[in-house]
Amino acid sequence: KHPWCSRICCTAAVKNARKILEQKPETQIFVLNKDIRTYGFREKWYNEVRELGAIFLRYSDDKKPEVHKKGEKLFVKTYDEILGDWIEIPADMVVLSTGIVPDEANDELAKKFKVPLNEDGFFLEAHVKLRPVDFATEGVFLAGLAHSPKFIDETIVQAKAAAARAQTIISKPQYRAEPTIAAVNEDICDGCGICEPVCEYSAIEIVAEENEPEKKKAVVNEALCKGCGACIAACPSGAMEQKGFTSEQIYAMIEAALRPEKYEMQTAGAGEEK
């Protein structure tokens, strides 16, 4: 159900086991897992816990551990991959290290702020290297568990980066938008809606006309539009145009580029100045 790694759950199990064994070395601890992933220098904790006596047992998806009660005692039944057999472990306490899942409200927030989600349900940044805390939608930033499972120190670093990016906008007395953006010719637009899903910046919305609700048309949010031209290429009626790059202007550029021009070349002989 959850193909992503939650990052913190394995580390939390190792950290708790380490604290218990440091205070009460006689405690017998079993850590049942499909795979242990302790990121970065936290791998040192895993090695220390094993040296302190914790036992790590792996299980598979088709043979998951079972917890049952016999009288007043708890027992955990699990399949030991090394022994190749089922074993039963008496337990005074069973602790579940839960993973991280995306918030159920992410879908609604994504629609309100017009930002994308990845296939797992977490918010997706504009570019993992070039714009790691930005959305394609201008002025919206992300950090922490909204982006993906991560540790507190990683969240703090990402939050600082998001705050710094926001400061680049709010520190300016005026913010200049992109001038070469899309525009709708309302006389031609029939509100087919093809342009709306094509826009990566969620800058286009199909709305009904006030006087005639049955008629619809596309409206461009000029603050969000980046002038990429995707909607213009997709529009079947030609109602979408880009300011500064209308069809008439493009045709004029092509004609000017193909127009034959005469150039005179002057050559200088040996010893003469050019």
PDB file of N, CA and C in Angstrom, residues 116-201:
ATOM      1  N   PRO A 116       0.707  20.704  -7.861  1.00  0.00           N
ATOM      2  CA  PRO A 116       0.589  19.273  -8.158  1.00  0.00           C
ATOM      3  C   PRO A 116       0.956  18.376  -6.982  1.00  0.00           C
ATOM      4  N   LEU A 117       0.464  17.144  -7.045  1.00  0.00           N
ATOM      5  CA  LEU A 117       0.842  16.079  -6.121  1.00  0.00           C
ATOM      6  C   LEU A 117       1.558  14.995  -6.911  1.00  0.00           C
ATOM      7  N   ASN A 118       2.468  14.272  -6.242  1.00  0.00           N
ATOM      8  CA  ASN A 118       3.098  13.142  -6.919  1.00  0.00           C
ATOM      9  C   ASN A 118       2.211  11.906  -6.796  1.00  0.00           C
ATOM     10  N   GLU A 119       2.658  10.794  -7.319  1.00  0.00           N
ATOM     11  CA  GLU A 119       1.842   9.580  -7.353  1.00  0.00           C
ATOM     12  C   GLU A 119       1.560   9.024  -5.959  1.00  0.00           C
ATOM     13  N   ASP A 120       2.358   9.427  -4.962  1.00  0.00           N
ATOM     14  CA  ASP A 120       2.156   8.949  -3.594  1.00  0.00           C
ATOM     15  C   ASP A 120       1.243   9.854  -2.782  1.00  0.00           C
ATOM     16  N   GLY A 121       0.917  11.041  -3.298  1.00  0.00           N
ATOM     17  CA  GLY A 121       0.028  11.953  -2.592  1.00  0.00           C
ATOM     18  C   GLY A 121       0.727  13.086  -1.875  1.00  0.00           C
ATOM     19  N   PHE A 122       2.058  13.184  -2.011  1.00  0.00           N
ATOM     20  CA  PHE A 122       2.806  14.303  -1.438  1.00  0.00           C
ATOM     21  C   PHE A 122       2.928  15.410  -2.490  1.00  0.00           C
ATOM     22  N   PHE A 123       3.157  16.640  -2.023  1.00  0.00           N
ATOM     23  CA  PHE A 123       3.271  17.763  -2.948  1.00  0.00           C
ATOM     24  C   PHE A 123       4.565  17.660  -3.758  1.00  0.00           C
ATOM     25  N   LEU A 124       4.485  18.072  -5.015  1.00  0.00           N
ATOM     26  CA  LEU A 124       5.599  17.912  -5.949  1.00  0.00           C
ATOM     27  C   LEU A 124       6.223  19.262  -6.270  1.00  0.00           C
ATOM     28  N   GLU A 125       7.528  19.362  -6.074  1.00  0.00           N
ATOM     29  CA  GLU A 125       8.247  20.604  -6.341  1.00  0.00           C
ATOM     30  C   GLU A 125       8.405  20.831  -7.843  1.00  0.00           C
ATOM     31  N   ALA A 126       8.770  22.075  -8.210  1.00  0.00           N
ATOM     32  CA  ALA A 126       8.910  22.417  -9.627  1.00  0.00           C
ATOM     33  C   ALA A 126      10.077  21.684 -10.263  1.00  0.00           C
ATOM     34  N   HIS A 127      11.214  21.612  -9.564  1.00  0.00           N
ATOM     35  CA  HIS A 127      12.394  20.904 -10.072  1.00  0.00           C
ATOM     36  C   HIS A 127      13.230  20.465  -8.880  1.00  0.00           C
ATOM     37  N   VAL A 128      13.592  19.195  -8.850  1.00  0.00           N
ATOM     38  CA  VAL A 128      14.262  18.644  -7.672  1.00  0.00           C
ATOM     39  C   VAL A 128      15.632  19.275  -7.437  1.00  0.00           C
ATOM     40  N   LYS A 129      16.289  19.768  -8.493  1.00  0.00           N
ATOM     41  CA  LYS A 129      17.613  20.374  -8.353  1.00  0.00           C
ATOM     42  C   LYS A 129      17.577  21.900  -8.434  1.00  0.00           C
ATOM     43  N   LEU A 130      16.868  22.432  -9.422  1.00  0.00           N
ATOM     44  CA  LEU A 130      16.891  23.872  -9.672  1.00  0.00           C
ATOM     45  C   LEU A 130      15.912  24.654  -8.804  1.00  0.00           C
ATOM     46  N   ARG A 131      14.753  24.064  -8.489  1.00  0.00           N
ATOM     47  CA  ARG A 131      13.744  24.753  -7.670  1.00  0.00           C
ATOM     48  C   ARG A 131      13.171  23.764  -6.651  1.00  0.00           C
ATOM     49  N   PRO A 132      13.969  23.337  -5.684  1.00  0.00           N
ATOM     50  CA  PRO A 132      13.562  22.255  -4.773  1.00  0.00           C
ATOM     51  C   PRO A 132      12.480  22.620  -3.767  1.00  0.00           C
ATOM     52  N   VAL A 133      12.249  23.914  -3.504  1.00  0.00           N
ATOM     53  CA  VAL A 133      11.198  24.305  -2.552  1.00  0.00           C
ATOM     54  C   VAL A 133      10.112  25.150  -3.222  1.00  0.00           C
ATOM     55  N   ASP A 134      10.186  25.295  -4.540  1.00  0.00           N
ATOM     56  CA  ASP A 134       9.203  26.081  -5.294  1.00  0.00           C
ATOM     57  C   ASP A 134       8.182  25.166  -5.959  1.00  0.00           C
ATOM     58  N   PHE A 135       6.990  25.689  -6.144  1.00  0.00           N
ATOM     59  CA  PHE A 135       6.018  25.064  -7.027  1.00  0.00           C
ATOM     60  C   PHE A 135       6.097  25.758  -8.386  1.00  0.00           C
ATOM     61  N   ALA A 136       5.532  25.122  -9.396  1.00  0.00           N
ATOM     62  CA  ALA A 136       5.423  25.790 -10.691  1.00  0.00           C
ATOM     63  C   ALA A 136       4.533  27.021 -10.570  1.00  0.00           C
ATOM     64  N   THR A 137       3.560  26.966  -9.658  1.00  0.00           N
ATOM     65  CA  THR A 137       2.719  28.126  -9.365  1.00  0.00           C
ATOM     66  C   THR A 137       3.526  29.159  -8.596  1.00  0.00           C
ATOM     67  N   GLU A 138       3.636  30.342  -9.116  1.00  0.00           N
ATOM     68  CA  GLU A 138       4.476  31.377  -8.527  1.00  0.00           C
ATOM     69  C   GLU A 138       3.980  31.790  -7.146  1.00  0.00           C
ATOM     70  N   GLY A 139       4.928  31.957  -6.207  1.00  0.00           N
ATOM     71  CA  GLY A 139       4.605  32.464  -4.882  1.00  0.00           C
ATOM     72  C   GLY A 139       4.147  31.428  -3.886  1.00  0.00           C
ATOM     73  N   VAL A 140       4.185  30.151  -4.238  1.00  0.00           N
ATOM     74  CA  VAL A 140       3.801  29.076  -3.320  1.00  0.00           C
ATOM     75  C   VAL A 140       5.011  28.171  -3.125  1.00  0.00           C
ATOM     76  N   PHE A 141       5.342  27.878  -1.865  1.00  0.00           N
ATOM     77  CA  PHE A 141       6.532  27.095  -1.550  1.00  0.00           C
ATOM     78  C   PHE A 141       6.159  25.938  -0.627  1.00  0.00           C
ATOM     79  N   LEU A 142       7.064  24.978  -0.493  1.00  0.00           N
ATOM     80  CA  LEU A 142       6.766  23.805   0.332  1.00  0.00           C
ATOM     81  C   LEU A 142       7.965  23.436   1.188  1.00  0.00           C
ATOM     82  N   ALA A 143       7.675  22.715   2.281  1.00  0.00           N
ATOM     83  CA  ALA A 143       8.725  22.247   3.180  1.00  0.00           C
ATOM     84  C   ALA A 143       8.162  21.145   4.071  1.00  0.00           C
ATOM     85  N   GLY A 144       9.043  20.333   4.606  1.00  0.00           N
ATOM     86  CA  GLY A 144       8.659  19.330   5.599  1.00  0.00           C
ATOM     87  C   GLY A 144       7.902  18.151   5.036  1.00  0.00           C
ATOM     88  N   LEU A 145       7.011  17.601   5.858  1.00  0.00           N
ATOM     89  CA  LEU A 145       6.278  16.391   5.494  1.00  0.00           C
ATOM     90  C   LEU A 145       5.274  16.617   4.376  1.00  0.00           C
ATOM     91  N   ALA A 146       4.956  17.859   4.072  1.00  0.00           N
ATOM     92  CA  ALA A 146       4.102  18.114   2.913  1.00  0.00           C
ATOM     93  C   ALA A 146       4.803  17.677   1.633  1.00  0.00           C
ATOM     94  N   HIS A 147       6.129  17.748   1.648  1.00  0.00           N
ATOM     95  CA  HIS A 147       6.920  17.375   0.473  1.00  0.00           C
ATOM     96  C   HIS A 147       7.199  15.878   0.426  1.00  0.00           C
ATOM     97  N   SER A 148       7.662  15.317   1.538  1.00  0.00           N
ATOM     98  CA  SER A 148       7.981  13.889   1.608  1.00  0.00           C
ATOM     99  C   SER A 148       8.383  13.563   3.041  1.00  0.00           C
ATOM    100  N   PRO A 149       8.414  12.279   3.415  1.00  0.00           N
ATOM    101  CA  PRO A 149       8.873  11.915   4.762  1.00  0.00           C
ATOM    102  C   PRO A 149      10.322  12.343   4.961  1.00  0.00           C
ATOM    103  N   LYS A 150      10.602  12.962   6.099  1.00  0.00           N
ATOM    104  CA  LYS A 150      11.968  13.412   6.375  1.00  0.00           C
ATOM    105  C   LYS A 150      12.147  13.662   7.863  1.00  0.00           C
ATOM    106  N   PHE A 151      13.407  13.778   8.291  1.00  0.00           N
ATOM    107  CA  PHE A 151      13.738  14.028   9.688  1.00  0.00           C
ATOM    108  C   PHE A 151      13.570  15.513  10.017  1.00  0.00           C
ATOM    109  N   ILE A 152      13.590  15.831  11.313  1.00  0.00           N
ATOM    110  CA  ILE A 152      13.379  17.213  11.748  1.00  0.00           C
ATOM    111  C   ILE A 152      14.479  18.126  11.226  1.00  0.00           C
ATOM    112  N   ASP A 153      15.745  17.665  11.269  1.00  0.00           N
ATOM    113  CA  ASP A 153      16.832  18.519  10.795  1.00  0.00           C
ATOM    114  C   ASP A 153      16.696  18.819   9.302  1.00  0.00           C
ATOM    115  N   GLU A 154      16.235  17.842   8.536  1.00  0.00           N
ATOM    116  CA  GLU A 154      16.003  18.068   7.109  1.00  0.00           C
ATOM    117  C   GLU A 154      14.839  19.030   6.890  1.00  0.00           C
ATOM    118  N   THR A 155      13.812  18.905   7.725  1.00  0.00           N
ATOM    119  CA  THR A 155      12.654  19.794   7.625  1.00  0.00           C
ATOM    120  C   THR A 155      13.044  21.238   7.919  1.00  0.00           C
ATOM    121  N   ILE A 156      13.899  21.435   8.922  1.00  0.00           N
ATOM    122  CA  ILE A 156      14.337  22.788   9.286  1.00  0.00           C
ATOM    123  C   ILE A 156      15.112  23.430   8.139  1.00  0.00           C
ATOM    124  N   VAL A 157      16.008  22.667   7.527  1.00  0.00           N
ATOM    125  CA  VAL A 157      16.789  23.190   6.399  1.00  0.00           C
ATOM    126  C   VAL A 157      15.870  23.572   5.242  1.00  0.00           C
ATOM    127  N   GLN A 158      14.906  22.712   4.949  1.00  0.00           N
ATOM    128  CA  GLN A 158      13.982  22.986   3.846  1.00  0.00           C
ATOM    129  C   GLN A 158      13.081  24.175   4.165  1.00  0.00           C
ATOM    130  N   ALA A 159      12.667  24.300   5.425  1.00  0.00           N
ATOM    131  CA  ALA A 159      11.829  25.432   5.831  1.00  0.00           C
ATOM    132  C   ALA A 159      12.593  26.749   5.705  1.00  0.00           C
ATOM    133  N   LYS A 160      13.868  26.742   6.057  1.00  0.00           N
ATOM    134  CA  LYS A 160      14.692  27.945   5.898  1.00  0.00           C
ATOM    135  C   LYS A 160      14.818  28.325   4.424  1.00  0.00           C
ATOM    136  N   ALA A 161      14.985  27.315   3.582  1.00  0.00           N
ATOM    137  CA  ALA A 161      15.082  27.581   2.145  1.00  0.00           C
ATOM    138  C   ALA A 161      13.780  28.162   1.605  1.00  0.00           C
ATOM    139  N   ALA A 162      12.644  27.622   2.044  1.00  0.00           N
ATOM    140  CA  ALA A 162      11.344  28.127   1.597  1.00  0.00           C
ATOM    141  C   ALA A 162      11.127  29.566   2.070  1.00  0.00           C
ATOM    142  N   ALA A 163      11.532  29.857   3.315  1.00  0.00           N
ATOM    143  CA  ALA A 163      11.392  31.217   3.839  1.00  0.00           C
ATOM    144  C   ALA A 163      12.267  32.200   3.064  1.00  0.00           C
ATOM    145  N   ALA A 164      13.474  31.759   2.704  1.00  0.00           N
ATOM    146  CA  ALA A 164      14.372  32.621   1.932  1.00  0.00           C
ATOM    147  C   ALA A 164      13.809  32.897   0.541  1.00  0.00           C
ATOM    148  N   ARG A 165      13.204  31.885  -0.061  1.00  0.00           N
ATOM    149  CA  ARG A 165      12.605  32.080  -1.386  1.00  0.00           C
ATOM    150  C   ARG A 165      11.403  33.024  -1.305  1.00  0.00           C
ATOM    151  N   ALA A 166      10.616  32.892  -0.249  1.00  0.00           N
ATOM    152  CA  ALA A 166       9.474  33.793  -0.075  1.00  0.00           C
ATOM    153  C   ALA A 166       9.942  35.230   0.143  1.00  0.00           C
ATOM    154  N   GLN A 167      11.075  35.384   0.828  1.00  0.00           N
ATOM    155  CA  GLN A 167      11.610  36.713   1.102  1.00  0.00           C
ATOM    156  C   GLN A 167      12.005  37.438  -0.186  1.00  0.00           C
ATOM    157  N   THR A 168      12.418  36.688  -1.197  1.00  0.00           N
ATOM    158  CA  THR A 168      12.786  37.319  -2.469  1.00  0.00           C
ATOM    159  C   THR A 168      11.594  37.979  -3.149  1.00  0.00           C
ATOM    160  N   ILE A 169      10.393  37.566  -2.769  1.00  0.00           N
ATOM    161  CA  ILE A 169       9.178  38.153  -3.355  1.00  0.00           C
ATOM    162  C   ILE A 169       8.646  39.291  -2.489  1.00  0.00           C
ATOM    163  N   ILE A 170       8.476  39.030  -1.195  1.00  0.00           N
ATOM    164  CA  ILE A 170       7.856  40.033  -0.325  1.00  0.00           C
ATOM    165  C   ILE A 170       8.793  41.195  -0.010  1.00  0.00           C
ATOM    166  N   SER A 171      10.093  41.048  -0.279  1.00  0.00           N
ATOM    167  CA  SER A 171      11.030  42.141  -0.015  1.00  0.00           C
ATOM    168  C   SER A 171      10.989  43.213  -1.098  1.00  0.00           C
ATOM    169  N   LYS A 172      10.353  42.916  -2.231  1.00  0.00           N
ATOM    170  CA  LYS A 172      10.288  43.877  -3.332  1.00  0.00           C
ATOM    171  C   LYS A 172       9.059  44.772  -3.195  1.00  0.00           C
ATOM    172  N   PRO A 173       9.211  46.082  -3.428  1.00  0.00           N
ATOM    173  CA  PRO A 173       8.030  46.967  -3.360  1.00  0.00           C
ATOM    174  C   PRO A 173       7.018  46.666  -4.454  1.00  0.00           C
ATOM    175  N   GLN A 174       7.518  46.200  -5.592  1.00  0.00           N
ATOM    176  CA  GLN A 174       6.648  45.825  -6.703  1.00  0.00           C
ATOM    177  C   GLN A 174       7.160  44.527  -7.312  1.00  0.00           C
ATOM    178  N   TYR A 175       6.215  43.735  -7.800  1.00  0.00           N
ATOM    179  CA  TYR A 175       6.590  42.467  -8.434  1.00  0.00           C
ATOM    180  C   TYR A 175       6.135  42.500  -9.885  1.00  0.00           C
ATOM    181  N   ARG A 176       7.067  42.321 -10.782  1.00  0.00           N
ATOM    182  CA  ARG A 176       6.766  42.399 -12.207  1.00  0.00           C
ATOM    183  C   ARG A 176       6.413  41.013 -12.748  1.00  0.00           C
ATOM    184  N   ALA A 177       5.281  40.932 -13.393  1.00  0.00           N
ATOM    185  CA  ALA A 177       4.838  39.671 -13.982  1.00  0.00           C
ATOM    186  C   ALA A 177       5.402  39.534 -15.392  1.00  0.00           C
ATOM    187  N   GLU A 178       5.324  38.335 -15.915  1.00  0.00           N
ATOM    188  CA  GLU A 178       5.794  38.059 -17.271  1.00  0.00           C
ATOM    189  C   GLU A 178       4.900  38.778 -18.286  1.00  0.00           C
ATOM    190  N   PRO A 179       5.474  39.596 -19.188  1.00  0.00           N
ATOM    191  CA  PRO A 179       4.626  40.337 -20.141  1.00  0.00           C
ATOM    192  C   PRO A 179       4.117  39.483 -21.295  1.00  0.00           C
ATOM    193  N   THR A 180       4.909  38.522 -21.750  1.00  0.00           N
ATOM    194  CA  THR A 180       4.503  37.700 -22.901  1.00  0.00           C
ATOM    195  C   THR A 180       3.690  36.509 -22.417  1.00  0.00           C
ATOM    196  N   ILE A 181       2.449  36.776 -22.072  1.00  0.00           N
ATOM    197  CA  ILE A 181       1.577  35.731 -21.532  1.00  0.00           C
ATOM    198  C   ILE A 181       0.439  35.442 -22.502  1.00  0.00           C
ATOM    199  N   ALA A 182      -0.324  34.421 -22.185  1.00  0.00           N
ATOM    200  CA  ALA A 182      -1.445  34.027 -23.046  1.00  0.00           C
ATOM    201  C   ALA A 182      -2.621  34.982 -22.866  1.00  0.00           C
ATOM    202  N   ALA A 183      -3.366  35.145 -23.931  1.00  0.00           N
ATOM    203  CA  ALA A 183      -4.580  35.970 -23.907  1.00  0.00           C
ATOM    204  C   ALA A 183      -5.664  35.258 -24.704  1.00  0.00           C
ATOM    205  N   VAL A 184      -6.915  35.476 -24.322  1.00  0.00           N
ATOM    206  CA  VAL A 184      -8.044  34.794 -24.955  1.00  0.00           C
ATOM    207  C   VAL A 184      -8.805  35.768 -25.852  1.00  0.00           C
ATOM    208  N   ASN A 185      -9.038  35.339 -27.064  1.00  0.00           N
ATOM    209  CA  ASN A 185      -9.922  36.090 -27.967  1.00  0.00           C
ATOM    210  C   ASN A 185     -11.342  35.606 -27.682  1.00  0.00           C
ATOM    211  N   GLU A 186     -12.086  36.391 -26.908  1.00  0.00           N
ATOM    212  CA  GLU A 186     -13.414  35.969 -26.454  1.00  0.00           C
ATOM    213  C   GLU A 186     -14.411  35.809 -27.602  1.00  0.00           C
ATOM    214  N   ASP A 187     -14.159  36.467 -28.715  1.00  0.00           N
ATOM    215  CA  ASP A 187     -15.072  36.341 -29.858  1.00  0.00           C
ATOM    216  C   ASP A 187     -14.968  34.965 -30.514  1.00  0.00           C
ATOM    217  N   ILE A 188     -13.823  34.306 -30.339  1.00  0.00           N
ATOM    218  CA  ILE A 188     -13.604  33.003 -30.972  1.00  0.00           C
ATOM    219  C   ILE A 188     -13.756  31.858 -29.983  1.00  0.00           C
ATOM    220  N   CYS A 189     -13.391  32.083 -28.720  1.00  0.00           N
ATOM    221  CA  CYS A 189     -13.385  31.013 -27.713  1.00  0.00           C
ATOM    222  C   CYS A 189     -14.788  30.437 -27.512  1.00  0.00           C
ATOM    223  N   ASP A 190     -14.877  29.105 -27.567  1.00  0.00           N
ATOM    224  CA  ASP A 190     -16.169  28.437 -27.355  1.00  0.00           C
ATOM    225  C   ASP A 190     -16.206  27.655 -26.046  1.00  0.00           C
ATOM    226  N   GLY A 191     -15.171  27.838 -25.196  1.00  0.00           N
ATOM    227  CA  GLY A 191     -15.168  27.191 -23.883  1.00  0.00           C
ATOM    228  C   GLY A 191     -15.059  25.686 -23.922  1.00  0.00           C
ATOM    229  N   CYS A 192     -14.325  25.139 -24.895  1.00  0.00           N
ATOM    230  CA  CYS A 192     -14.209  23.676 -25.014  1.00  0.00           C
ATOM    231  C   CYS A 192     -13.445  23.064 -23.848  1.00  0.00           C
ATOM    232  N   GLY A 193     -12.540  23.838 -23.226  1.00  0.00           N
ATOM    233  CA  GLY A 193     -11.823  23.356 -22.047  1.00  0.00           C
ATOM    234  C   GLY A 193     -10.567  22.574 -22.330  1.00  0.00           C
ATOM    235  N   ILE A 194     -10.149  22.474 -23.582  1.00  0.00           N
ATOM    236  CA  ILE A 194      -8.942  21.716 -23.917  1.00  0.00           C
ATOM    237  C   ILE A 194      -7.697  22.379 -23.331  1.00  0.00           C
ATOM    238  N   CYS A 195      -7.698  23.687 -23.263  1.00  0.00           N
ATOM    239  CA  CYS A 195      -6.522  24.415 -22.784  1.00  0.00           C
ATOM    240  C   CYS A 195      -6.295  24.274 -21.282  1.00  0.00           C
ATOM    241  N   GLU A 196      -7.348  24.053 -20.524  1.00  0.00           N
ATOM    242  CA  GLU A 196      -7.247  24.054 -19.059  1.00  0.00           C
ATOM    243  C   GLU A 196      -6.324  22.964 -18.523  1.00  0.00           C
ATOM    244  N   PRO A 197      -6.488  21.679 -18.890  1.00  0.00           N
ATOM    245  CA  PRO A 197      -5.590  20.657 -18.342  1.00  0.00           C
ATOM    246  C   PRO A 197      -4.181  20.709 -18.912  1.00  0.00           C
ATOM    247  N   VAL A 198      -4.011  21.391 -20.060  1.00  0.00           N
ATOM    248  CA  VAL A 198      -2.688  21.472 -20.681  1.00  0.00           C
ATOM    249  C   VAL A 198      -1.767  22.395 -19.896  1.00  0.00           C
ATOM    250  N   CYS A 199      -2.323  23.402 -19.251  1.00  0.00           N
ATOM    251  CA  CYS A 199      -1.526  24.404 -18.537  1.00  0.00           C
ATOM    252  C   CYS A 199      -0.882  23.806 -17.292  1.00  0.00           C
ATOM    253  N   GLU A 200       0.447  23.809 -17.234  1.00  0.00           N
ATOM    254  CA  GLU A 200       1.174  23.266 -16.089  1.00  0.00           C
ATOM    255  C   GLU A 200       1.131  24.195 -14.884  1.00  0.00           C
ATOM    256  N   TYR A 201       0.757  25.438 -15.089  1.00  0.00           N
ATOM    257  CA  TYR A 201       0.761  26.425 -14.012  1.00  0.00           C
ATOM    258  C   TYR A 201      -0.638  26.713 -13.481  1.00  0.00           C
TER     259      TYR A 201
END
